[in-house]
Amino acid sequence: MAKHSHYQGFEKHYVAIDSIIFGFDEGKLKLLLIKRKFEPHKDNYSLMGGFVRENEGIDDAAYRILEDLTGLKTIYLEQLQTYGEVKRDSEARVISIAYYALINIADYDEELGQKHGAVWFPIDELPPLIFDHNEMVSKAMKRLKRKTVIEPIGFELLPEKFTLPQLQKLYEAIHQHPLDKRNFRKKILSMKVLSMLDEKDKSSSKRGAFLYMFDKEKYDYLISNGDYFELV
Amino acid sequence: MAKHSHYQGFEKHYVAIDSIIFGFDEGKLKLLLIKRKFEPHKDNYSLMGGFVRENEGIDDAAYRILEDLTGLKTIYLEQLQTYGEVKRDSEARVISIAYYALINIADYDEELGQKHGAVWFPIDELPPLIFDHNEMVSKAMKRLKRKTVIEPIGFELLPEKFTLPQLQKLYEAIHQHPLDKRNFRKKILSMKVLSMLDEKDKSSSKRGAFLYMFDKEKYDYLISNGDYFELV
DNA sequence: TCAAAAGTGTTCAGCGTACACCCATGT
DNA sequence: ACATGGGTGTACGCTGAACACTTTTGA
């Protein structure tokens, strides 16, 4: 803001938050959507949203709204883009700041979600959404694809302990194409940011796959050496 | 926005635009800053800004504000990030949407700029700015570095006709490290998105350097072939 | 004639990519 | 015993990176 003292005389606006909430389940990337219980657009789906309050920062508002829906406080949340066309919301002029969140579906509070009419949709089977929400989703997908390559945020979508086949399926789901198993393992392991546990997960095979954890300290060490995380 | 009909009862906010305006001149990347003529922060520098009006989209507002300062209508302009901490502006609660713009300094209306107290600063000699404007600038720099690698937007900072040494200096200024002349030329020419003219620019050498133009059609062709622009 | 910038090819190492078989185990 | 998913190594081609000399021309 360049202007001086008196802001009076300028119009004020409703400012909202809309959240694109990603989860990963059954080998698929999913979004948490809300079925609207009221007109207009009753029974249509929308992103979870809410208004920014007077004494609340916008990030705080985004966390609050997310917690209302999922019960989760510590979540990966990042601002995406602000949408401010005059007619974007058919009710009134609302400027909406879109955020995207990555959550581990297992931690999500199913009961709380149901109160809001929340439903998980696979990313490739999304219904039409109200207003410009589809546009927000496609922007979020692009961002997620880019970010997961250069920053270790994909792990936010997995349980703390995960197997390499799981991690690979996650990356395949995000990037929407298959990856070579050997190359994938070689690359992620060569970065040395995972710790292998001596436990196996046998839920998806008889032999079982070793469990790993993302190791933040190792990651920080990597970065402090001037190296980069890069996957896919 | 997920909520229904009545938005009444929610607070409204001042929404502003702040613009990071990049230019390239004398081999240096520069920013256009405003010297404030009023308290608070009189004589300090800030980004160019203004408020979003009631019947104005946010992109429209950004273009309007930019035109007020530079006289330029057709400018590369992209939304950066929205800043909404409660106390970020010491006057009042203002949510600010930051944009960054790339302009050809030669086209800029010097006279108009002076009315606003606008001054070009080399990117590595910036004064402290008011509020969170330094943070916005550093975010814009990161974005510019990333974007100029994968999209041909650097040309927006140059005159229509430019030489390869100029283009290289631009990329060196943006990325803040020297590039190998042969590798640079090889790469940009191999993409075949430039048209060589049979004119030379002799302003910086006796021999003169050939002028080139960015060719949007060739670029579109490149993209339609599934190829990518990638430089540096 | 000389100073100053423009222009031009090749070599090498490292990395991404393609690819096929054995292993462990529950049923 | 067999079906199912987990785990492993190598060879090749491409691309990014390093590197030095010749050309042009105005002063």
Coordinates of C-alpha atoms in Angstrom, one line a residue, chain A residues 1-5 7-8 10-16 18 36 38-39 46-58 79 81-86 89 91-95 97 130 133 146, chain B residues 1-5 7-8 10-16 18 36 38-39 46-58 79 81-84 86 89 91-95 97 130-131 133 146:
Chain A
M1 CA 0.0 0.0 0.0
A2 CA 1.4 3.3 -1.1
K3 CA -1.4 5.6 0.0
H4 CA -1.3 7.6 3.2
S5 CA -3.2 8.1 6.4
Y7 CA -8.2 4.9 4.1
Q8 CA -11.8 6.1 4.6
F10 CA -12.4 3.3 0.0
E11 CA -14.9 0.4 -0.2
K12 CA -14.5 -2.7 1.9
H13 CA -15.0 -6.2 0.7
Y14 CA -16.1 -9.6 1.9
V15 CA -13.0 -11.7 2.0
A16 CA -13.3 -15.5 2.1
D18 CA -11.6 -21.6 0.0
R36 CA -24.3 -27.7 -0.1
F38 CA -28.9 -24.6 1.0
E39 CA -29.8 -22.6 -2.1
S46 CA -18.1 -26.9 -3.4
L47 CA -14.8 -26.4 -1.6
M48 CA -14.8 -25.9 2.1
G49 CA -14.8 -22.2 2.8
G50 CA -15.5 -19.4 5.2
F51 CA -15.1 -15.7 5.8
V52 CA -12.0 -13.9 7.1
R53 CA -12.9 -12.1 10.4
E54 CA -11.9 -8.7 11.5
N55 CA -9.1 -9.7 13.9
E56 CA -7.8 -12.7 12.2
G57 CA -4.9 -13.1 9.8
I58 CA -5.7 -14.9 6.6
Q79 CA -1.8 -20.2 0.0
Q81 CA -4.1 -17.8 -5.3
T82 CA -6.7 -15.1 -4.8
Y83 CA -9.8 -14.9 -6.9
G84 CA -11.5 -11.5 -7.2
E85 CA -13.6 -11.2 -10.3
V86 CA -16.6 -9.0 -9.5
D89 CA -19.8 -15.3 -6.5
E91 CA -24.6 -13.9 -4.2
A92 CA -22.4 -10.9 -3.6
R93 CA -19.0 -9.5 -4.3
V94 CA -16.6 -11.7 -2.5
I95 CA -12.9 -11.9 -2.9
I97 CA -8.2 -16.5 -1.1
I130 CA -19.9 -24.0 -7.8
H133 CA -14.0 -23.7 -7.6
R146 CA 5.3 -28.9 -9.2
Chain B
M1 CA -17.0 -20.1 -0.5
A2 CA -19.1 -22.8 1.0
K3 CA -21.6 -20.8 2.9
H4 CA -25.1 -19.9 1.8
S5 CA -27.3 -16.9 1.0
Y7 CA -23.2 -13.0 4.0
Q8 CA -24.4 -10.2 6.3
F10 CA -19.4 -11.0 8.3
E11 CA -16.9 -8.3 8.5
K12 CA -15.6 -6.5 5.4
H13 CA -12.0 -5.5 4.8
Y14 CA -10.0 -3.0 2.9
V15 CA -8.4 -4.8 0.0
A16 CA -5.4 -3.3 -1.6
D18 CA 0.7 -3.7 -4.3
R36 CA 6.2 8.5 0.2
F38 CA 3.1 11.7 3.7
E39 CA 3.3 10.4 7.2
S46 CA 7.2 1.6 -0.8
L47 CA 5.8 -0.4 -3.7
M48 CA 3.2 1.2 -5.9
G49 CA -0.3 0.4 -4.6
G50 CA -3.9 1.3 -4.3
F51 CA -7.3 0.0 -3.2
V52 CA -9.6 -2.4 -4.9
R53 CA -12.9 -0.7 -5.7
E54 CA -16.4 -2.1 -5.3
N55 CA -17.1 -2.8 -8.9
E56 CA -13.7 -3.8 -10.1
G57 CA -12.0 -7.2 -10.4
I58 CA -8.7 -7.5 -8.7
Q79 CA -0.7 -12.2 -9.3
Q81 CA 0.5 -13.7 -3.3
T82 CA -1.9 -12.2 -0.8
Y83 CA -0.7 -10.7 2.5
G84 CA -3.2 -10.6 5.3
V86 CA -3.8 -8.3 10.9
D89 CA -0.3 -2.2 7.8
E91 CA -2.8 2.3 9.8
A92 CA -5.6 -0.1 9.5
R93 CA -6.4 -3.7 8.8
V94 CA -5.7 -4.0 5.1
I95 CA -5.4 -7.2 3.1
I97 CA -2.8 -8.7 -3.0
I130 CA 7.5 0.0 4.5
F131 CA 5.4 -2.8 6.0
H133 CA 7.0 -4.9 1.1
R146 CA 11.6 -19.7 -11.7

